[in-house]
CSV table of N, CA and C in Angstrom, one decimal:
chain,number,residue,atom,x,y,z
A,353,MET,N,18.9,8.9,5.6
A,353,MET,CA,18.0,9.4,5.1
A,353,MET,C,16.9,7.6,4.9
A,354,LYS,N,15.5,7.8,5.5
A,354,LYS,CA,14.8,6.2,5.5
A,354,LYS,C,14.4,6.7,5.1
A,355,ILE,N,13.4,5.7,4.5
A,355,ILE,CA,12.2,5.9,3.1
A,355,ILE,C,11.8,4.0,3.2
A,356,MET,N,10.8,3.9,3.5
A,356,MET,CA,9.9,3.0,3.9
A,356,MET,C,9.0,2.5,2.1
A,357,PHE,N,8.8,2.0,1.7
A,357,PHE,CA,8.3,1.5,0.2
A,357,PHE,C,6.6,0.3,0.6
A,358,ALA,N,6.3,0.7,0.3
A,358,ALA,CA,4.0,-0.3,0.2
A,358,ALA,C,3.7,-0.6,-0.8
A,359,SER,N,3.6,-1.4,-1.7
A,359,SER,CA,2.7,-1.6,-2.7
A,359,SER,C,1.3,-2.1,-2.2
A,360,ASP,N,0.3,-2.2,-3.6
A,360,ASP,CA,-0.6,-2.8,-3.8
A,360,ASP,C,-1.3,-3.4,-2.6
A,361,ILE,N,-2.2,-2.2,-2.4
A,361,ILE,CA,-2.4,-2.3,-0.9
A,361,ILE,C,-4.0,-2.6,-0.8
A,362,HIS,N,-4.9,-2.2,-2.0
A,362,HIS,CA,-6.3,-2.9,-2.9
A,362,HIS,C,-6.9,-2.8,-1.8
A,363,GLY,N,-7.6,-1.1,-1.1
A,363,GLY,CA,-8.1,-1.3,-0.5
A,363,GLY,C,-8.9,-2.3,1.0
A,364,SER,N,-7.5,-2.8,2.0
A,364,SER,CA,-6.9,-3.2,2.9
A,364,SER,C,-7.1,-2.6,4.4
A,365,ALA,N,-8.2,-2.8,5.0
A,365,ALA,CA,-8.1,-1.5,6.4
A,365,ALA,C,-7.2,-2.0,6.8
A,366,TYR,N,-7.3,-3.7,6.6
A,366,TYR,CA,-6.1,-4.1,8.2
A,366,TYR,C,-4.3,-5.1,8.0
A,367,TYR,N,-4.5,-4.5,6.4
A,367,TYR,CA,-3.0,-4.8,6.1
A,367,TYR,C,-3.0,-2.7,6.3
A,368,CYS,N,-3.7,-2.0,5.1
A,368,CYS,CA,-3.1,-0.6,6.1
A,368,CYS,C,-2.9,-0.2,7.1
A,369,ARG,N,-3.3,-0.5,7.7
A,369,ARG,CA,-3.1,-1.0,9.4
A,369,ARG,C,-1.9,-0.9,10.0
A,370,ARG,N,-2.1,-2.1,9.3
A,370,ARG,CA,-0.3,-3.1,10.1
A,370,ARG,C,0.7,-2.7,9.2
A,371,MET,N,0.7,-1.8,7.9
A,371,MET,CA,2.1,-1.2,6.9
A,371,MET,C,1.9,0.6,8.0
A,372,LEU,N,1.1,0.9,8.3
A,372,LEU,CA,1.4,2.2,9.0
A,372,LEU,C,2.3,2.3,10.8
A,373,GLU,N,1.6,0.8,11.6
A,373,GLU,CA,2.0,0.8,12.3
A,373,GLU,C,3.7,0.3,12.2
A,374,VAL,N,3.8,-0.5,11.1
A,374,VAL,CA,5.7,-0.6,11.0
A,374,VAL,C,6.4,0.8,10.6
A,375,TYR,N,4.9,1.7,9.3
A,375,TYR,CA,6.1,2.6,8.8
A,375,TYR,C,6.4,3.1,10.3
A,376,GLU,N,5.2,3.9,11.7
A,376,GLU,CA,5.2,4.8,11.9
A,376,GLU,C,6.7,3.8,13.2
A,377,ALA,N,6.6,2.8,13.3
A,377,ALA,CA,7.8,2.0,14.8
A,377,ALA,C,9.2,2.1,13.8
A,378,SER,N,8.8,2.2,12.0
A,378,SER,CA,10.2,2.2,11.7
A,378,SER,C,11.4,3.9,11.4
A,379,GLY,N,10.7,4.8,12.1
A,379,GLY,CA,11.5,6.1,12.2
A,379,GLY,C,11.9,6.1,10.4
A,380,ALA,N,10.9,5.4,9.4
A,380,ALA,CA,11.6,6.0,8.2
A,380,ALA,C,10.9,7.6,8.1
A,381,SER,N,11.4,9.0,6.8
A,381,SER,CA,10.8,9.8,7.0
A,381,SER,C,9.8,9.9,5.8
A,382,ARG,N,9.9,9.2,4.7
A,382,ARG,CA,9.0,8.8,4.0
A,382,ARG,C,8.0,7.5,3.4
A,383,LEU,N,7.2,7.7,2.7
A,383,LEU,CA,6.4,6.4,2.6
A,383,LEU,C,5.9,6.5,1.3
A,384,VAL,N,7.3,5.5,0.3
A,384,VAL,CA,6.7,5.7,-1.2
A,384,VAL,C,5.0,4.6,-1.3
A,385,ILE,N,4.5,4.5,-2.4
A,385,ILE,CA,3.5,3.7,-2.4
A,385,ILE,C,2.9,3.9,-3.9
A,386,LEU,N,3.9,1.9,-4.7
A,386,LEU,CA,4.2,2.1,-5.4
A,386,LEU,C,2.4,1.4,-6.1
A,387,GLY,N,1.7,1.9,-5.6
A,387,GLY,CA,0.3,2.3,-7.3
A,387,GLY,C,-0.7,0.6,-6.1
A,388,ASP,N,-2.1,1.4,-6.4
A,388,ASP,CA,-3.0,-0.1,-6.4
A,388,ASP,C,-3.0,0.1,-5.1
A,389,ILE,N,-4.0,1.6,-4.7
A,389,ILE,CA,-4.3,2.0,-3.0
A,389,ILE,C,-5.3,1.4,-2.6
A,390,LEU,N,-6.6,1.8,-3.5
A,390,LEU,CA,-8.1,1.7,-2.9
A,390,LEU,C,-8.5,1.0,-3.5
A,391,TYR,N,-8.2,0.6,-4.7
A,391,TYR,CA,-9.7,-0.9,-5.1
A,391,TYR,C,-8.9,-2.1,-5.5
A,392,HIS,N,-9.6,-3.5,-5.1
A,392,HIS,CA,-9.4,-4.3,-5.4
A,392,HIS,C,-8.3,-4.6,-6.7
A,393,GLY,N,-9.1,-4.6,-7.6
A,393,GLY,CA,-9.6,-4.8,-8.7
A,393,GLY,C,-9.6,-5.8,-9.6
A,394,PRO,N,-10.2,-6.4,-10.7
A,394,PRO,CA,-10.9,-7.4,-12.0
A,394,PRO,C,-10.5,-8.5,-11.4
A,395,ARG,N,-9.6,-8.7,-11.4
A,395,ARG,CA,-9.0,-10.2,-11.4
A,395,ARG,C,-8.4,-10.6,-9.9
A,396,ASN,N,-8.5,-9.6,-8.7
A,396,ASN,CA,-7.5,-10.2,-7.3
A,396,ASN,C,-9.4,-10.5,-6.6
A,397,ASP,N,-9.2,-11.0,-5.7
A,397,ASP,CA,-10.3,-11.4,-4.3
A,397,ASP,C,-10.2,-9.9,-3.9
A,398,LEU,N,-11.2,-10.5,-2.9
A,398,LEU,CA,-11.3,-8.9,-1.8
A,398,LEU,C,-10.6,-9.3,-1.0
A,399,PRO,N,-9.9,-8.7,0.3
A,399,PRO,CA,-8.0,-8.8,0.7
A,399,PRO,C,-9.6,-8.6,1.8
A,400,ARG,N,-8.6,-8.5,2.7
A,400,ARG,CA,-9.2,-8.8,4.7
A,400,ARG,C,-9.0,-7.6,5.4
A,401,GLU,N,-10.5,-7.6,5.2
A,401,GLU,CA,-10.7,-6.4,5.8
A,401,GLU,C,-11.5,-5.0,4.2
A,402,TYR,N,-11.6,-5.3,3.8
A,402,TYR,CA,-12.2,-4.2,2.9
A,402,TYR,C,-12.5,-3.5,2.8
A,403,ALA,N,-11.9,-1.9,3.5
A,403,ALA,CA,-12.7,-1.2,3.0
A,403,ALA,C,-12.0,0.0,3.2
A,404,PRO,N,-11.8,0.7,1.2
A,404,PRO,CA,-11.7,2.0,0.8
A,404,PRO,C,-11.4,3.2,1.7
A,405,LYS,N,-12.7,3.5,2.2
A,405,LYS,CA,-13.0,4.9,2.7
A,405,LYS,C,-11.9,4.5,4.3
A,406,GLU,N,-11.9,3.8,4.7
A,406,GLU,CA,-11.3,3.1,6.2
A,406,GLU,C,-9.5,3.9,5.3
A,407,VAL,N,-9.1,3.1,4.3
A,407,VAL,CA,-8.0,3.3,4.3
A,407,VAL,C,-7.6,5.1,3.4
A,408,ILE,N,-8.7,5.7,3.2
A,408,ILE,CA,-8.9,6.9,2.9
A,408,ILE,C,-8.0,8.1,3.6
A,409,ALA,N,-8.8,7.0,4.7
A,409,ALA,CA,-8.6,7.7,6.8
A,409,ALA,C,-7.9,7.9,7.1
A,410,MET,N,-7.1,6.8,7.0
A,410,MET,CA,-5.5,6.4,7.8
A,410,MET,C,-4.1,7.4,6.6
A,411,LEU,N,-4.6,7.1,5.6
A,411,LEU,CA,-3.1,7.9,4.5
A,411,LEU,C,-3.7,8.9,4.4
A,412,ASN,N,-4.9,10.1,4.1
A,412,ASN,CA,-4.9,11.4,4.0
A,412,ASN,C,-4.3,12.1,5.4
A,413,PRO,N,-3.9,12.0,6.4
A,413,PRO,CA,-2.9,12.5,7.3
A,413,PRO,C,-1.4,12.5,7.1
A,414,LEU,N,-1.1,11.8,6.4
A,414,LEU,CA,0.1,11.5,6.5
A,414,LEU,C,0.9,12.4,5.3
A,415,LYS,N,-0.4,12.7,4.3
A,415,LYS,CA,-0.2,13.2,3.1
A,415,LYS,C,1.3,14.5,2.4
A,416,ASN,N,1.8,14.9,3.5
A,416,ASN,CA,2.9,15.3,3.9
A,416,ASN,C,4.5,13.8,3.7
A,417,GLN,N,3.7,13.2,3.9
A,417,GLN,CA,5.1,12.2,4.1
A,417,GLN,C,5.3,11.2,3.0
A,418,ILE,N,3.9,11.2,2.2
A,418,ILE,CA,4.0,9.9,0.8
A,418,ILE,C,4.3,10.3,-0.2
A,419,TYR,N,4.8,9.7,-1.2
A,419,TYR,CA,4.9,10.1,-2.3
A,419,TYR,C,4.8,9.1,-3.0
A,420,ALA,N,3.8,8.9,-3.8
A,420,ALA,CA,2.7,8.2,-4.5
A,420,ALA,C,2.7,7.6,-6.1
A,421,VAL,N,2.5,6.3,-6.9
A,421,VAL,CA,2.7,6.4,-7.9
A,421,VAL,C,1.1,5.7,-8.8
A,422,ARG,N,0.6,5.7,-10.0
A,422,ARG,CA,-0.6,4.9,-10.4
A,422,ARG,C,-0.1,4.0,-10.5
A,423,GLY,N,-1.2,3.3,-10.0
A,423,GLY,CA,-0.8,1.6,-10.5
A,423,GLY,C,-2.3,1.1,-11.3
A,424,ASN,N,-2.0,0.2,-12.0
A,424,ASN,CA,-3.0,0.1,-13.0
A,424,ASN,C,-4.4,-0.2,-12.3
A,425,CYS,N,-4.7,0.2,-11.1
A,425,CYS,CA,-5.8,0.0,-10.5
A,425,CYS,C,-6.1,1.1,-10.4
A,426,ASP,N,-5.8,2.3,-9.9
A,426,ASP,CA,-6.1,3.1,-9.5
A,426,ASP,C,-6.5,4.3,-10.5
A,427,THR,N,-7.7,5.5,-10.4
A,427,THR,CA,-8.4,5.9,-11.1
A,427,THR,C,-8.2,7.6,-10.5
A,428,GLU,N,-9.4,8.0,-11.5
A,428,GLU,CA,-9.1,9.8,-11.0
A,428,GLU,C,-10.0,10.5,-10.3
A,429,VAL,N,-10.9,9.2,-9.9
A,429,VAL,CA,-11.7,9.2,-9.3
A,429,VAL,C,-11.3,9.0,-7.0
A,430,ASP,N,-9.8,8.1,-7.5
A,430,ASP,CA,-9.2,7.8,-6.5
A,430,ASP,C,-8.9,9.3,-5.9
A,431,GLN,N,-8.4,9.9,-6.9
A,431,GLN,CA,-7.6,11.4,-6.7
A,431,GLN,C,-8.4,12.3,-5.5
A,432,MET,N,-9.6,12.0,-5.9
A,432,MET,CA,-11.0,13.0,-5.0
A,432,MET,C,-11.0,13.3,-4.5
A,433,VAL,N,-10.1,11.4,-3.9
A,433,VAL,CA,-10.5,11.1,-2.4
A,433,VAL,C,-9.1,11.4,-1.6
A,434,LEU,N,-7.9,11.1,-2.4
A,434,LEU,CA,-7.1,10.9,-1.7
A,434,LEU,C,-6.6,12.5,-1.3
A,435,GLU,N,-5.3,12.7,-0.4
A,435,GLU,CA,-5.0,14.0,-0.2
A,435,GLU,C,-4.0,14.3,-0.8
A,436,PHE,N,-2.8,13.5,-1.2
A,436,PHE,CA,-2.0,13.2,-1.8
A,436,PHE,C,-1.9,12.6,-3.6
A,437,PRO,N,-1.0,13.1,-3.8
A,437,PRO,CA,-0.7,13.3,-5.3
A,437,PRO,C,-0.6,11.1,-5.5
A,438,ILE,N,-1.5,10.6,-7.1
A,438,ILE,CA,-1.4,9.9,-7.2
A,438,ILE,C,-1.2,9.5,-8.6
A,439,LEU,N,-1.3,10.0,-9.4
A,439,LEU,CA,-1.4,9.4,-10.7
A,439,LEU,C,-0.7,9.8,-11.6
A,440,ALA,N,0.6,10.1,-10.6
A,440,ALA,CA,1.9,9.8,-11.9
A,440,ALA,C,1.9,8.9,-11.9
A,441,ASP,N,2.6,8.5,-13.4
A,441,ASP,CA,3.1,6.8,-13.5
A,441,ASP,C,4.0,6.3,-13.3
A,442,TYR,N,4.8,7.5,-12.7
A,442,TYR,CA,6.4,7.3,-12.1
A,442,TYR,C,6.6,8.5,-11.3
A,443,THR,N,7.3,8.7,-10.7
A,443,THR,CA,8.4,9.7,-9.8
A,443,THR,C,10.0,9.3,-9.7
A,444,THR,N,10.6,10.0,-9.7
A,444,THR,CA,12.4,9.8,-9.4
A,444,THR,C,12.9,10.3,-7.9
A,445,ILE,N,13.2,9.9,-7.9
A,445,ILE,CA,14.4,10.6,-5.9
A,445,ILE,C,15.5,10.6,-6.1
A,446,LEU,N,16.1,11.4,-5.8
A,446,LEU,CA,17.4,11.7,-6.0
A,446,LEU,C,18.2,11.5,-4.4
A,447,LEU,N,18.7,10.1,-4.1
A,447,LEU,CA,18.7,9.8,-3.2
A,447,LEU,C,20.0,10.5,-2.5
A,448,GLU,N,20.8,10.2,-0.9
A,448,GLU,CA,21.4,11.0,-0.7
A,448,GLU,C,22.9,10.7,-0.8
A,449,ASN,N,22.6,9.6,-1.8
A,449,ASN,CA,24.4,9.3,-2.2
A,449,ASN,C,24.0,9.3,-3.6
A,450,GLY,N,23.8,9.9,-4.0
A,450,GLY,CA,24.0,10.5,-5.6
A,450,GLY,C,23.3,9.9,-6.5
A,451,HIS,N,22.5,8.5,-5.8
A,451,HIS,CA,21.9,7.6,-7.2
A,451,HIS,C,20.4,8.1,-7.6
A,452,THR,N,20.3,8.0,-7.9
A,452,THR,CA,18.5,7.5,-9.0
A,452,THR,C,17.5,7.1,-8.5
A,453,LEU,N,16.4,6.6,-7.6
A,453,LEU,CA,15.9,5.6,-7.5
A,453,LEU,C,14.0,6.2,-8.9
A,454,PHE,N,13.8,5.5,-9.3
A,454,PHE,CA,12.6,5.1,-10.3
A,454,PHE,C,11.6,4.2,-9.6
A,455,ALA,N,10.9,4.9,-9.1
A,455,ALA,CA,9.4,4.5,-8.9
A,455,ALA,C,8.5,4.9,-9.8
A,456,THR,N,7.6,3.4,-10.1
A,456,THR,CA,6.5,2.9,-10.7
A,456,THR,C,5.8,1.7,-10.0
A,457,HIS,N,4.6,1.9,-10.7
A,457,HIS,CA,3.8,0.8,-10.1
A,457,HIS,C,4.5,-0.6,-10.4
A,458,GLY,N,4.5,-0.7,-12.7
A,458,GLY,CA,4.9,-1.9,-13.0
A,458,GLY,C,4.3,-2.1,-13.7
A,459,HIS,N,3.5,-1.8,-14.4
A,459,HIS,CA,2.5,-2.0,-16.2
A,459,HIS,C,2.6,-1.4,-16.9
A,460,LEU,N,3.6,-0.6,-16.6
A,460,LEU,CA,4.6,0.7,-18.3
A,460,LEU,C,5.5,0.1,-18.4
A,461,PHE,N,5.8,0.1,-16.8
A,461,PHE,CA,7.9,0.0,-16.6
A,461,PHE,C,7.7,-1.3,-16.3
A,462,ASP,N,9.1,-2.0,-16.6
A,462,ASP,CA,9.0,-3.1,-15.6
A,462,ASP,C,10.4,-3.6,-15.6
A,463,PRO,N,11.0,-5.0,-15.4
A,463,PRO,CA,12.2,-4.6,-15.3
A,463,PRO,C,12.8,-5.6,-16.9
A,464,ASP,N,11.6,-5.7,-17.6
A,464,ASP,CA,12.5,-6.4,-18.6
A,464,ASP,C,12.0,-5.6,-19.9
A,465,HIS,N,11.0,-3.8,-19.2
A,465,HIS,CA,11.3,-2.8,-20.0
A,465,HIS,C,11.7,-1.6,-18.8
A,466,LEU,N,13.1,-1.3,-19.1
A,466,LEU,CA,12.9,-0.3,-18.1
A,466,LEU,C,13.5,0.9,-18.8
A,467,PRO,N,12.8,2.7,-18.2
A,467,PRO,CA,13.1,3.4,-18.7
A,467,PRO,C,14.8,3.3,-18.9
A,468,PRO,N,15.2,4.7,-19.6
A,468,PRO,CA,16.2,5.0,-19.3
A,468,PRO,C,16.8,5.5,-18.4
A,469,LEU,N,17.7,4.6,-17.7
A,469,LEU,CA,18.1,5.6,-16.4
A,469,LEU,C,19.6,5.6,-16.0
A,470,PRO,N,20.3,6.7,-15.0
A,470,PRO,CA,21.3,7.1,-15.3
A,470,PRO,C,22.3,5.4,-14.4
A,471,ALA,N,23.4,5.4,-14.9
A,471,ALA,CA,24.4,4.3,-14.5
A,471,ALA,C,24.2,4.6,-13.1
A,472,GLY,N,24.3,2.9,-12.3
A,472,GLY,CA,24.0,2.8,-10.8
A,472,GLY,C,22.6,4.1,-10.2
A,473,SER,N,21.1,3.2,-11.0
A,473,SER,CA,20.2,3.9,-10.4
A,473,SER,C,19.6,2.4,-9.8
A,474,ALA,N,18.1,2.7,-9.1
A,474,ALA,CA,17.6,1.8,-8.7
A,474,ALA,C,16.6,1.8,-9.2
A,475,PHE,N,14.8,0.7,-9.2
A,475,PHE,CA,14.0,1.0,-10.0
A,475,PHE,C,13.0,0.3,-9.7
A,476,ALA,N,12.3,0.8,-8.9
A,476,ALA,CA,11.0,0.0,-7.6
A,476,ALA,C,10.2,0.2,-8.1
A,477,PHE,N,9.4,-1.3,-8.3
A,477,PHE,CA,8.3,-1.2,-9.1
A,477,PHE,C,7.3,-2.4,-7.5
A,478,GLY,N,5.8,-1.8,-8.3
A,478,GLY,CA,5.2,-3.4,-8.0
A,478,GLY,C,4.3,-3.9,-8.3
A,479,HIS,N,3.4,-3.9,-8.2
A,479,HIS,CA,2.1,-4.4,-10.0
A,479,HIS,C,2.6,-5.9,-9.0
A,480,ILE,N,3.7,-6.8,-9.2
A,480,ILE,CA,3.2,-8.3,-9.9
A,480,ILE,C,3.3,-9.2,-8.6
A,481,HIS,N,2.9,-8.4,-7.3
A,481,HIS,CA,2.6,-8.8,-5.3
A,481,HIS,C,4.1,-9.4,-5.3
A,482,VAL,N,5.0,-9.6,-5.7
A,482,VAL,CA,6.9,-10.6,-5.5
A,482,VAL,C,7.7,-9.9,-5.3
A,483,LYS,N,8.3,-10.3,-4.1
A,483,LYS,CA,9.1,-9.5,-3.1
A,483,LYS,C,10.3,-9.0,-5.1
A,484,HIS,N,11.4,-8.8,-5.4
A,484,HIS,CA,12.3,-8.6,-6.1
A,484,HIS,C,14.0,-7.8,-4.5
A,485,ALA,N,14.9,-8.0,-5.4
A,485,ALA,CA,16.2,-7.1,-4.2
A,485,ALA,C,17.3,-7.4,-5.0
A,486,GLU,N,17.3,-6.9,-6.4
A,486,GLU,CA,18.6,-8.0,-7.3
A,486,GLU,C,18.8,-6.6,-8.0
A,487,ARG,N,19.7,-7.2,-8.6
A,487,ARG,CA,20.9,-6.2,-9.5
A,487,ARG,C,21.2,-7.1,-10.5
A,488,GLN,N,20.4,-5.6,-11.7
A,488,GLN,CA,20.5,-6.7,-12.7
A,488,GLN,C,21.7,-5.2,-14.1
A,489,GLY,N,22.4,-5.3,-14.1
A,489,GLY,CA,23.9,-5.0,-14.7
A,489,GLY,C,24.3,-3.8,-13.9
A,490,ASP,N,24.3,-2.6,-13.3
A,490,ASP,CA,24.4,-1.6,-13.2
A,490,ASP,C,23.5,-0.8,-11.6
A,491,THR,N,22.1,-2.0,-12.9
A,491,THR,CA,20.6,-1.4,-11.8
A,491,THR,C,20.0,-2.0,-10.3
A,492,LEU,N,19.7,-1.9,-9.4
A,492,LEU,CA,18.9,-2.2,-8.4
A,492,LEU,C,17.4,-2.1,-9.0
A,493,ILE,N,17.1,-3.6,-8.6
A,493,ILE,CA,16.0,-4.0,-9.2
A,493,ILE,C,14.7,-4.2,-8.3
A,494,LEU,N,14.1,-3.5,-7.9
A,494,LEU,CA,13.7,-3.3,-6.2
A,494,LEU,C,11.9,-4.0,-6.4
A,495,ASN,N,11.4,-4.6,-5.2
A,495,ASN,CA,9.9,-4.7,-5.9
A,495,ASN,C,9.5,-5.0,-4.2
A,496,PRO,N,9.0,-4.0,-3.3
A,496,PRO,CA,8.2,-5.0,-2.0
A,496,PRO,C,7.1,-5.8,-1.9
A,497,GLY,N,6.9,-5.9,-3.0
A,497,GLY,CA,5.7,-7.6,-3.1
A,497,GLY,C,4.8,-6.7,-3.1
A,498,SER,N,4.0,-6.9,-1.9
A,498,SER,CA,2.1,-6.6,-1.9
A,498,SER,C,1.8,-6.7,-0.4
A,499,VAL,N,1.6,-5.6,-0.2
A,499,VAL,CA,1.2,-5.6,1.5
A,499,VAL,C,-0.4,-6.4,2.0
A,500,SER,N,-0.5,-6.4,0.6
A,500,SER,CA,-2.7,-6.8,1.3
A,500,SER,C,-2.2,-8.2,0.7
A,501,LEU,N,-2.4,-8.6,-0.8
A,501,LEU,CA,-2.3,-9.6,-1.7
A,501,LEU,C,-1.1,-10.1,-2.1
A,502,PRO,N,0.1,-10.6,-1.4
A,502,PRO,CA,1.4,-11.2,-2.0
A,502,PRO,C,1.2,-12.3,-2.7
A,503,LYS,N,1.7,-12.7,-3.5
A,503,LYS,CA,1.4,-13.6,-4.6
A,503,LYS,C,2.8,-15.2,-4.2
A,504,ASP,N,3.7,-14.0,-3.4
A,504,ASP,CA,4.7,-14.6,-3.3
A,504,ASP,C,4.9,-15.6,-1.7
A,505,GLY,N,3.7,-15.7,-1.2
A,505,GLY,CA,3.5,-15.8,0.3
A,505,GLY,C,3.9,-15.2,1.8
A,506,SER,N,4.0,-13.8,1.7
A,506,SER,CA,4.1,-13.2,2.5
A,506,SER,C,4.0,-11.6,2.4
A,507,HIS,N,3.2,-11.1,3.4
A,507,HIS,CA,2.3,-10.5,3.1
A,507,HIS,C,4.3,-8.7,3.9
A,508,SER,N,4.2,-7.9,3.0
A,508,SER,CA,5.7,-7.0,2.5
A,508,SER,C,5.8,-6.1,2.6
A,509,TYR,N,6.8,-5.0,2.5
A,509,TYR,CA,7.3,-4.3,2.4
A,509,TYR,C,8.3,-3.6,2.1
A,510,MET,N,9.1,-2.9,2.0
A,510,MET,CA,10.9,-2.5,1.9
A,510,MET,C,11.2,-1.2,2.9
A,511,VAL,N,11.9,-1.8,3.3
A,511,VAL,CA,13.2,-0.2,4.1
A,511,VAL,C,14.3,0.1,3.1
A,512,TYR,N,14.9,1.2,2.6
A,512,TYR,CA,15.7,2.1,1.9
A,512,TYR,C,16.8,2.4,3.6
A,513,GLU,N,17.6,2.2,3.4
A,513,GLU,CA,19.2,3.0,4.4
A,513,GLU,C,19.8,2.5,4.8
A,514,ASN,N,21.1,3.7,4.6
A,514,ASN,CA,22.3,3.5,4.5
A,514,ASN,C,23.3,2.4,3.2
A,515,GLY,N,22.5,3.3,1.9
A,515,GLY,CA,22.2,2.4,1.0
A,515,GLY,C,21.6,1.4,0.6
A,516,THR,N,21.3,1.0,0.8
A,516,THR,CA,20.8,-0.9,1.2
A,516,THR,C,19.4,-0.8,1.2
A,517,PHE,N,18.6,-2.0,0.5
A,517,PHE,CA,17.1,-2.2,0.5
A,517,PHE,C,16.7,-2.9,0.8
A,518,THR,N,16.0,-3.5,1.5
A,518,THR,CA,15.7,-4.4,2.7
A,518,THR,C,13.9,-5.1,2.8
A,519,ALA,N,14.1,-5.6,1.9
A,519,ALA,CA,12.3,-6.1,2.1
A,519,ALA,C,12.2,-7.2,3.0
A,520,LYS,N,11.1,-6.9,3.9
A,520,LYS,CA,10.9,-7.9,4.7
A,520,LYS,C,9.1,-7.9,4.8
A,521,THR,N,9.2,-9.1,6.1
A,521,THR,CA,7.5,-9.2,5.6
A,521,THR,C,7.0,-8.1,7.1
A,522,LEU,N,5.7,-8.7,7.2
A,522,LEU,CA,5.1,-7.2,8.1
A,522,LEU,C,5.1,-7.6,9.3
A,523,GLU,N,5.7,-9.0,9.6
A,523,GLU,CA,6.2,-9.2,11.2
A,523,GLU,C,7.5,-8.4,11.3
A,524,GLY,N,7.9,-8.0,10.2
A,524,GLY,CA,9.5,-8.0,10.8
A,524,GLY,C,10.5,-7.8,10.3
A,525,GLU,N,10.8,-10.1,9.1
A,525,GLU,CA,11.8,-10.4,8.9
A,525,GLU,C,12.7,-10.4,7.3
A,526,PRO,N,13.5,-9.6,7.6
A,526,PRO,CA,14.1,-9.7,6.2
A,526,PRO,C,14.0,-10.7,5.3
A,527,VAL,N,13.7,-10.7,4.0
A,527,VAL,CA,13.6,-11.9,3.9
A,527,VAL,C,14.2,-11.7,2.1
A,528,ALA,N,15.1,-10.5,1.5
A,528,ALA,CA,15.7,-10.1,0.3
A,528,ALA,C,16.7,-8.7,0.7
A,529,SER,N,18.0,-8.3,0.4
A,529,SER,CA,18.5,-7.3,-0.1
A,529,SER,C,19.1,-6.9,-0.9
A,530,VAL,N,19.2,-6.0,-0.9
A,530,VAL,CA,20.2,-5.7,-2.5
A,530,VAL,C,20.6,-3.6,-1.5
A,531,GLY,N,22.0,-3.9,-1.7
A,531,GLY,CA,23.2,-2.5,-2.1
A,531,GLY,C,23.7,-1.6,-2.6
A,532,TRP,N,24.2,-0.7,-2.8
A,532,TRP,CA,25.2,-0.5,-3.7
A,532,TRP,C,26.8,-0.8,-3.1
């Protein structure tokens, strides 16, 4: 099982295109988007090539491969144009090794306010635009960073494969990794 995680596209057609090129080349079977898909938000500058309609056109054909959760900038209006569900505050995914992955945006749950999780779970979130791949007790804390508006210097995503989560820059350079 290979899954790609991305967050905080914020309507950037440029970075969505780059993310999807990486996704296609990765061989991942699923793309998990951790919120903030179309709108840039009132606290963010406009990202490069801000064009939400182009982002819609790129993501909708992949609707059967995408799991997404609602970010603090995602609304019902966004759901009207996206053909895959985006309004759930979280989703859980059972990984092939029996571990549970809890995916959320990070504005309702975060590493300091975790939901109830089974032992040995992974907690994936976005929202802060900073990569994380670390262990907190018996829980893996994961953040792919931001595709379009990073606050830690590099546009990034994360891949899960063979029990390991690896954050990478959009150029493919591994920058953080953690696994069971």
